[in-house]
PDB file of C-alpha atoms in Angstrom:
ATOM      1  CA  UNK A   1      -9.374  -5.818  23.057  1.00 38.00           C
ATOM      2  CA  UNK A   2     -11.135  -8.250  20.899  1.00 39.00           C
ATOM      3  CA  UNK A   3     -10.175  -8.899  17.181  1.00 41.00           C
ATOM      4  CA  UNK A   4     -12.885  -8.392  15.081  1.00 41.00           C
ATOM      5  CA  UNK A   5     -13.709 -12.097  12.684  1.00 41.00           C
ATOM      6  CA  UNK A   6     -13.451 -11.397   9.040  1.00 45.00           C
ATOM      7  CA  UNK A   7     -16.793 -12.544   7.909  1.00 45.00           C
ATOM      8  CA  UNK A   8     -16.150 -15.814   5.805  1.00 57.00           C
ATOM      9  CA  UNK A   9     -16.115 -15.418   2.107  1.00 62.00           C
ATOM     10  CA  UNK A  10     -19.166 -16.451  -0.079  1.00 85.00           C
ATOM     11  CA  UNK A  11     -18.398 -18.755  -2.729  1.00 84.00           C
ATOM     12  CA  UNK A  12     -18.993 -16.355  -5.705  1.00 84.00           C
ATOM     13  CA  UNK A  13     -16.427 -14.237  -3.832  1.00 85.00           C
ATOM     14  CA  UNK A  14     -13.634 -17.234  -2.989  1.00 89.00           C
ATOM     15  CA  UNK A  15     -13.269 -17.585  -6.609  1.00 90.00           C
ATOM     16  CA  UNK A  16     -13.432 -14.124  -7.692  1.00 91.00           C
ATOM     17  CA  UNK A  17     -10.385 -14.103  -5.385  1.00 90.00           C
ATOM     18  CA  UNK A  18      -8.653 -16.812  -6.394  1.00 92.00           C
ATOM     19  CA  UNK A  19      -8.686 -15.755 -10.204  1.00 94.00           C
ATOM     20  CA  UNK A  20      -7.464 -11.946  -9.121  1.00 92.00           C
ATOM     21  CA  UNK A  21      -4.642 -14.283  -7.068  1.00 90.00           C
ATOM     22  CA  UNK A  22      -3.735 -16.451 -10.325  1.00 93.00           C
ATOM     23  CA  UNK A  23      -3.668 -13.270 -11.878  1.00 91.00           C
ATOM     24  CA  UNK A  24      -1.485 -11.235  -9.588  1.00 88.00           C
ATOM     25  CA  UNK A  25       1.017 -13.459 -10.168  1.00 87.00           C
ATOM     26  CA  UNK A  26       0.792 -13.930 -14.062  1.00 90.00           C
ATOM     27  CA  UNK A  27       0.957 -10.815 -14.287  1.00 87.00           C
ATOM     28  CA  UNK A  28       4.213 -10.000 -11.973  1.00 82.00           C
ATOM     29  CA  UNK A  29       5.835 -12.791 -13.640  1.00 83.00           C
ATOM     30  CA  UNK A  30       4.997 -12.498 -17.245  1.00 84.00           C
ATOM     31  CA  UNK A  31       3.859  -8.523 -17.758  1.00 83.00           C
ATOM     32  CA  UNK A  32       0.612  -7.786 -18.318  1.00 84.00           C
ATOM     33  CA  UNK A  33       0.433  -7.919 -22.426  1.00 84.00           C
ATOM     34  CA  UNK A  34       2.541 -11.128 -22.028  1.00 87.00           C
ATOM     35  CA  UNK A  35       0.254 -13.343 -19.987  1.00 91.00           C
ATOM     36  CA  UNK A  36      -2.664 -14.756 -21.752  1.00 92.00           C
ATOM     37  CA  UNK A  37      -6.238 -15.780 -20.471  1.00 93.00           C
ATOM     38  CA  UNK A  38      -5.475 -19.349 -20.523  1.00 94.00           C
ATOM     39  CA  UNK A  39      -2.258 -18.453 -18.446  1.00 94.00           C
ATOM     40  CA  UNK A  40      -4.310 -17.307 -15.982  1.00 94.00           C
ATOM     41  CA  UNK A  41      -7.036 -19.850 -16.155  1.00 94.00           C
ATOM     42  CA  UNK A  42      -4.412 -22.830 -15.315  1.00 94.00           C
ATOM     43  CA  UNK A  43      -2.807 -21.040 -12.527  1.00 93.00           C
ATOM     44  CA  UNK A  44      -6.503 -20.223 -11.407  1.00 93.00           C
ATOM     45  CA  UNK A  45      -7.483 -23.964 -11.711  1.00 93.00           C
ATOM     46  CA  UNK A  46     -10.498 -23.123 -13.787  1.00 91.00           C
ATOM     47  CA  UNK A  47     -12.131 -23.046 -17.055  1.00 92.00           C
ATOM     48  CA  UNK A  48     -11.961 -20.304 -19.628  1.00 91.00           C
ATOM     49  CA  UNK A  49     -15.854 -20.471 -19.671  1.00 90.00           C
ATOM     50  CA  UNK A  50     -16.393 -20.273 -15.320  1.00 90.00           C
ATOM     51  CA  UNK A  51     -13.089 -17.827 -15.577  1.00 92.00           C
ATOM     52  CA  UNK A  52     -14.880 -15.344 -17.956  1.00 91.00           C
ATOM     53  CA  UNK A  53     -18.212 -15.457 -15.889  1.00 91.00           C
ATOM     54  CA  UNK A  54     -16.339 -13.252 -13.383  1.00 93.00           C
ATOM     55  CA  UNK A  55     -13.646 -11.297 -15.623  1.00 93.00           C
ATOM     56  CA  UNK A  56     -14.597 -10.716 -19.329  1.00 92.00           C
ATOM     57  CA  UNK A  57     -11.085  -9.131 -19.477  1.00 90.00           C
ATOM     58  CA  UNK A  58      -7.309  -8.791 -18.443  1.00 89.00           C
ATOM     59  CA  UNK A  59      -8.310  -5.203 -18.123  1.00 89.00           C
ATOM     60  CA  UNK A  60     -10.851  -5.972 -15.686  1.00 91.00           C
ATOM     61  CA  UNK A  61      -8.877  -8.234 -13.566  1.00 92.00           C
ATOM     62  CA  UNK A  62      -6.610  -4.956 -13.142  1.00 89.00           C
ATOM     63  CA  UNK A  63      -8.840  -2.587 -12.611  1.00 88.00           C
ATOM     64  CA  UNK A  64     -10.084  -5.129  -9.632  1.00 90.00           C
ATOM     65  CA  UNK A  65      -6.802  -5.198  -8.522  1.00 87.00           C
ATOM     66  CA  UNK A  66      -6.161  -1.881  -8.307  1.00 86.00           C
ATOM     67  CA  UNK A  67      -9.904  -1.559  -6.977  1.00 86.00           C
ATOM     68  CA  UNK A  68      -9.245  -3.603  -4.019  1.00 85.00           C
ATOM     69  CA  UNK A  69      -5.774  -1.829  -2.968  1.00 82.00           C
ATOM     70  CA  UNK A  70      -7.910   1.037  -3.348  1.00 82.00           C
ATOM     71  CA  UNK A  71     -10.639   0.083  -0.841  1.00 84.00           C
ATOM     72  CA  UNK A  72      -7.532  -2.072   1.856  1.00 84.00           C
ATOM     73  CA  UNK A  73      -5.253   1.972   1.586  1.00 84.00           C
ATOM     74  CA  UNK A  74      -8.705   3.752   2.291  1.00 84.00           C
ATOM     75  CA  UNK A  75      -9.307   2.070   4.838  1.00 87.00           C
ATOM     76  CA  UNK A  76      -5.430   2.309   6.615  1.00 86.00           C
ATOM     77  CA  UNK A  77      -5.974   6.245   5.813  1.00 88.00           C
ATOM     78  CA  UNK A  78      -9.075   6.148   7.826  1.00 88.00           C
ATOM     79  CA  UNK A  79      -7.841   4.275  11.033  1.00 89.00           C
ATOM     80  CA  UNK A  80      -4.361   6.843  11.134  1.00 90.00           C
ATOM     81  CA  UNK A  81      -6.349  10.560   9.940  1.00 87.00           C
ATOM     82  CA  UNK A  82      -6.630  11.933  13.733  1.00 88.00           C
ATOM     83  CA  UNK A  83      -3.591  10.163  14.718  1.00 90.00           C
ATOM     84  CA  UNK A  84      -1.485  12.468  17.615  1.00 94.00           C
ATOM     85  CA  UNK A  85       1.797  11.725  15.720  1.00 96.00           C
ATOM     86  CA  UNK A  86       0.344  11.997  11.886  1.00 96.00           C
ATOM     87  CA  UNK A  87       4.317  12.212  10.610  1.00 96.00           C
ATOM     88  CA  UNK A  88       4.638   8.982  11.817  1.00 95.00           C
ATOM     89  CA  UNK A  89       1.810   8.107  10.129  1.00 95.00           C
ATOM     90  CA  UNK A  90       2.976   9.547   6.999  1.00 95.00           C
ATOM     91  CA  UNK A  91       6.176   7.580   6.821  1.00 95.00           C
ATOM     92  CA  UNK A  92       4.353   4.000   8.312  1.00 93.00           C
ATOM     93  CA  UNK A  93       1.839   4.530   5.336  1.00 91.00           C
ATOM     94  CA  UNK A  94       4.682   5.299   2.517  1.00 92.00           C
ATOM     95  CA  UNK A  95       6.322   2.203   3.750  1.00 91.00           C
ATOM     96  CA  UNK A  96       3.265   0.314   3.184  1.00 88.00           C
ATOM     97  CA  UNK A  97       3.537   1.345  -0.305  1.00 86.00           C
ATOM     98  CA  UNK A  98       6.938   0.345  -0.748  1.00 86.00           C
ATOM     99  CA  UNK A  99       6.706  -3.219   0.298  1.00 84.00           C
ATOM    100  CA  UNK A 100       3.464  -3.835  -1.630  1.00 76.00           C
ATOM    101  CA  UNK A 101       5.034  -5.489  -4.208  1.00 71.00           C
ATOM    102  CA  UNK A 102       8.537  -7.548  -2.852  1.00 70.00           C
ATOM    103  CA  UNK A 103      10.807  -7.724  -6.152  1.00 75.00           C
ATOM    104  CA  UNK A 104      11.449  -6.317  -9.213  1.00 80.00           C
ATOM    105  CA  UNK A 105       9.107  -7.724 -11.066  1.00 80.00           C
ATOM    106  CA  UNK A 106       5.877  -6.597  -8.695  1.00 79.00           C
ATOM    107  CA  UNK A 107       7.164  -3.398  -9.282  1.00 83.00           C
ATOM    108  CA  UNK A 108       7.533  -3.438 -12.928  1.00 83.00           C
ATOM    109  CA  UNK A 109       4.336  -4.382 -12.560  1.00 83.00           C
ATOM    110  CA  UNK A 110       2.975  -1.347 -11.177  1.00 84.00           C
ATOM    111  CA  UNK A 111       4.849   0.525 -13.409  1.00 83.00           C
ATOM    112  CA  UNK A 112       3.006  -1.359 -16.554  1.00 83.00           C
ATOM    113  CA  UNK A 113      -0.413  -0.568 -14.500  1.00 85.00           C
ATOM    114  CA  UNK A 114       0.475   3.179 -14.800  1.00 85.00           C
ATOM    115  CA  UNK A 115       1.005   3.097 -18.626  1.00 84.00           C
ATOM    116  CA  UNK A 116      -1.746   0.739 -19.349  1.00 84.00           C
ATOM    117  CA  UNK A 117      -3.595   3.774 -17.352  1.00 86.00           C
ATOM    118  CA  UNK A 118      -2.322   6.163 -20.424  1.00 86.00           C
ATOM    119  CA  UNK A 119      -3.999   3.878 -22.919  1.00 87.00           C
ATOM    120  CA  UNK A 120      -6.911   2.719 -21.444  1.00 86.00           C
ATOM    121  CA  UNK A 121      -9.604   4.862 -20.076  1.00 88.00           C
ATOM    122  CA  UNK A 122     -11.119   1.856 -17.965  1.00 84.00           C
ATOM    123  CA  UNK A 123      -7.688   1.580 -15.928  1.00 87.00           C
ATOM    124  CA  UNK A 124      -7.144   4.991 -16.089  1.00 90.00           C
ATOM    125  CA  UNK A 125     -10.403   5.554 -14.348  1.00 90.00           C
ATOM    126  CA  UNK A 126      -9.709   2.991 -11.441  1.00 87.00           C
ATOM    127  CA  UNK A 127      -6.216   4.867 -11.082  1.00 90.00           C
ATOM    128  CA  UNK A 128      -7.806   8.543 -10.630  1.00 91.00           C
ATOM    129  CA  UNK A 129      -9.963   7.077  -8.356  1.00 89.00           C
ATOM    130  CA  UNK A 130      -7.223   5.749  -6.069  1.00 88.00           C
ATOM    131  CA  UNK A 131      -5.831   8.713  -6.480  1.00 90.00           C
ATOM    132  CA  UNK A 132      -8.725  10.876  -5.565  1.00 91.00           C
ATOM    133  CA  UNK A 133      -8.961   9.458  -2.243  1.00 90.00           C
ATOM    134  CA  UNK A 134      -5.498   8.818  -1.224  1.00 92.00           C
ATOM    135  CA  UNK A 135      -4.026  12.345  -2.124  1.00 94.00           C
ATOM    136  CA  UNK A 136      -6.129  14.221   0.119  1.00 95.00           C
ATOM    137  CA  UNK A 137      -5.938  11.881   2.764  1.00 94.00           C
ATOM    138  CA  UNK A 138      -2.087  11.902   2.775  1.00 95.00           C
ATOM    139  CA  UNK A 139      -2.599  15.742   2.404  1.00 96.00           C
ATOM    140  CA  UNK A 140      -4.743  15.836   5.602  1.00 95.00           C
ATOM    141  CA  UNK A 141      -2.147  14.067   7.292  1.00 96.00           C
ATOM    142  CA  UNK A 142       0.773  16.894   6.257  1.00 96.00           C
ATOM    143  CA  UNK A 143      -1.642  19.409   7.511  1.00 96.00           C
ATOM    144  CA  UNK A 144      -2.253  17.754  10.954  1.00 96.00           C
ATOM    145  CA  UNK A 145       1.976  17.411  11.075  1.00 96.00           C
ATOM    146  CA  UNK A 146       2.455  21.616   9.926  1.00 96.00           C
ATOM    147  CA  UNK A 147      -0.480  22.047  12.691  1.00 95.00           C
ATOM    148  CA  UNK A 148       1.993  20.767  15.671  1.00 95.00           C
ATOM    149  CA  UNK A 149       5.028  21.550  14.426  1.00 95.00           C
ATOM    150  CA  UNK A 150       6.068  18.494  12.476  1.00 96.00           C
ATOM    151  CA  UNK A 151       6.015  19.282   9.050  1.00 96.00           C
ATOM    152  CA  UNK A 152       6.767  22.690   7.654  1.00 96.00           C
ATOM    153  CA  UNK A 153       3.606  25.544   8.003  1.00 95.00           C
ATOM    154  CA  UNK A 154       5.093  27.215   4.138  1.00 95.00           C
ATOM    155  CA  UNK A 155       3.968  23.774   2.548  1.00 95.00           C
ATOM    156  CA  UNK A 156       0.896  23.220   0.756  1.00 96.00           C
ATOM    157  CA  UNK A 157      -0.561  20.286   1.876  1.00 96.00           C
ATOM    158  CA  UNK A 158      -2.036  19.006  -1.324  1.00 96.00           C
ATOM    159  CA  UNK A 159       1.469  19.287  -3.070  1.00 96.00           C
ATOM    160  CA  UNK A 160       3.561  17.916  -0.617  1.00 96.00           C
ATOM    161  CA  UNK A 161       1.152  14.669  -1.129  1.00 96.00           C
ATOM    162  CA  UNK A 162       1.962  14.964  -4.418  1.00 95.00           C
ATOM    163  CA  UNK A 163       5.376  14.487  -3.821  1.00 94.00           C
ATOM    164  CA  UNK A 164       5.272  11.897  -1.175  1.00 94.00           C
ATOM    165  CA  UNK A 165       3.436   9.936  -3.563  1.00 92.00           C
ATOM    166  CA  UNK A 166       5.849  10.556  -6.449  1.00 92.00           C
ATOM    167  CA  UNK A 167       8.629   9.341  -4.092  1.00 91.00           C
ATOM    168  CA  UNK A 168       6.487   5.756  -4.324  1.00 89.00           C
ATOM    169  CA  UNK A 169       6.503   6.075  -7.812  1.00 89.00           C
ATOM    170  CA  UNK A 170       9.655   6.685  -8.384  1.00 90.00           C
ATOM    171  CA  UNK A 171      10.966   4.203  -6.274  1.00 90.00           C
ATOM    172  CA  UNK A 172       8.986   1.121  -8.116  1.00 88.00           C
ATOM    173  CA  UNK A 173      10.994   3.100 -11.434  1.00 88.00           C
ATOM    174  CA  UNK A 174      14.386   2.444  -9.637  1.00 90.00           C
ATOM    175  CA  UNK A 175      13.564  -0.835  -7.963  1.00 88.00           C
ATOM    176  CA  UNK A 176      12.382  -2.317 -12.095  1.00 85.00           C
ATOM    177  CA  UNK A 177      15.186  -0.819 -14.177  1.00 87.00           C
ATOM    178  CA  UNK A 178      18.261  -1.098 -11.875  1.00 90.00           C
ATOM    179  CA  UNK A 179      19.091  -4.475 -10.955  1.00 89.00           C
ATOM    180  CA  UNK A 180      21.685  -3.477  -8.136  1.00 93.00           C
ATOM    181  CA  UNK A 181      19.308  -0.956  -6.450  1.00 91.00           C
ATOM    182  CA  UNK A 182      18.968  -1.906  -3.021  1.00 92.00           C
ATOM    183  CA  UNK A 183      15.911  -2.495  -2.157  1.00 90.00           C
ATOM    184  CA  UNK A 184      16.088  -2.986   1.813  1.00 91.00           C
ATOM    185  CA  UNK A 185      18.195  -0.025   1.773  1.00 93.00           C
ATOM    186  CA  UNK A 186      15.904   2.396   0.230  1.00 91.00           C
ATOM    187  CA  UNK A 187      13.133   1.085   2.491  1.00 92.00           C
ATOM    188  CA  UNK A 188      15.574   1.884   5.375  1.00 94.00           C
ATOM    189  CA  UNK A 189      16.006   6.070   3.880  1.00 94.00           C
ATOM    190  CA  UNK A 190      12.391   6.331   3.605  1.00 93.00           C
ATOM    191  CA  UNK A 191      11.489   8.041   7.291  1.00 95.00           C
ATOM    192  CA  UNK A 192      14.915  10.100   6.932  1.00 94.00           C
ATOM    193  CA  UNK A 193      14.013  11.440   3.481  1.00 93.00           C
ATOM    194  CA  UNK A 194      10.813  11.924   4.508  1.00 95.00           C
ATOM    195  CA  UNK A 195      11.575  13.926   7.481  1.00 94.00           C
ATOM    196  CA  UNK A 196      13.876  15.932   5.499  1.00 93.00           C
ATOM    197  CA  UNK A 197      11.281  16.521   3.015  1.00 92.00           C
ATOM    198  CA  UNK A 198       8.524  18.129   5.078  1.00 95.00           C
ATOM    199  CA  UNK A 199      11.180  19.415   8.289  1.00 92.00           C
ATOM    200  CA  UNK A 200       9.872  22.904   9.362  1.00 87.00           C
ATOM    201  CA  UNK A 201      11.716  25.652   8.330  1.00 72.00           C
ATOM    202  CA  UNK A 202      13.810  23.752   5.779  1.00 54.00           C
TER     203      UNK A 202
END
């Protein structure tokens, strides 16, 4: 089978990239109120006057972030939702999630995302509508696995998504505030836990 050729990028978009890059990593490093504009103009190689032609904001270079992870998970969700083995599934897409960010600090990161969310109604709306499509998606996915006898029938879909998803959460929490979490480890107890989680008749 053929691979299909990313078309290439136009120039408007190479450098909207490259500034959502520079600021990727600002941001992981430094924390998002931390890093300034002219941080992430020098790591972007660009001037504040070209920079702010794409972002006017940090806020906006967030909500692009989270935008675009938005659009890549959609897009996983679609190529797995009539999968024959959607528990599999499931756990391959959780540990997705988990190894998104690779240290503490891309975690901590995501954890900063989800308070900024709190404060400000432009990330908050970028967040609800990950959220919107990656909820019911994961809770199509449970269904499918009660359907065939891999996941508890008794569950409700939608709030056993919620709680798969909470497990991601909650695992960026451990991985930014404990220093001697385990990281590889906790990646490794993901399919177990998760099997345990949704296990028919448990």
């Amino acid at each position: 089978m053929s691979e299909t050729v990313a078309e290439p990028l136009t120039r408007r978009e190479e450098k909207r990239r490259r500034i959502l890059e520079a600021a990727d990593g600002c941001f992981a490093r430094r924390g998002f109120h931390a890093t300034s504009m002219a941080e992430i103009c020098e790591a972007a190689g660009m001037s504040a006057g070209n920079l702010y032609r794409y972002f006017p904001s940090k806020e906006a270079m967030i909500a692009a972030l989270v935008d675009s992870e938005r659009e890549e998970t959609a897009a996983l969700f679609r190529q797995v939702e009539d999968s024959d083995d959607p528990l599999a599934a499931i756990i391959a897409l959780l540990e997705r999630f988990l190894t998104l960010a690779t240290d503490a600090a891309g975690h901590r990161l995501w954890l900063e995302i989800l308070s900024e969310g709190a404060r400000n109604p432009q990330i908050q709306a970028v967040l609800d509508r990950s959220d919107a499509e990656v909820r019911p998606a994961l809770a199509h996915l449970v269904g499918r696995a009660a359907a065939i006898g891999q996941a508890d029938p008794a569950l409700d879909p939608d709030q056993a998504a919620v709680w798969l998803l909470m497990l991601i959460d909650g695992f960026s929490a451990r991985v930014a505030t404990d220093p001697r979490f385990d990281i590889a480890a906790g990646i490794a107890a993901l399919p177990a836990m998760v099997r345990r989680l949704l296990a028919p008749g448990a």
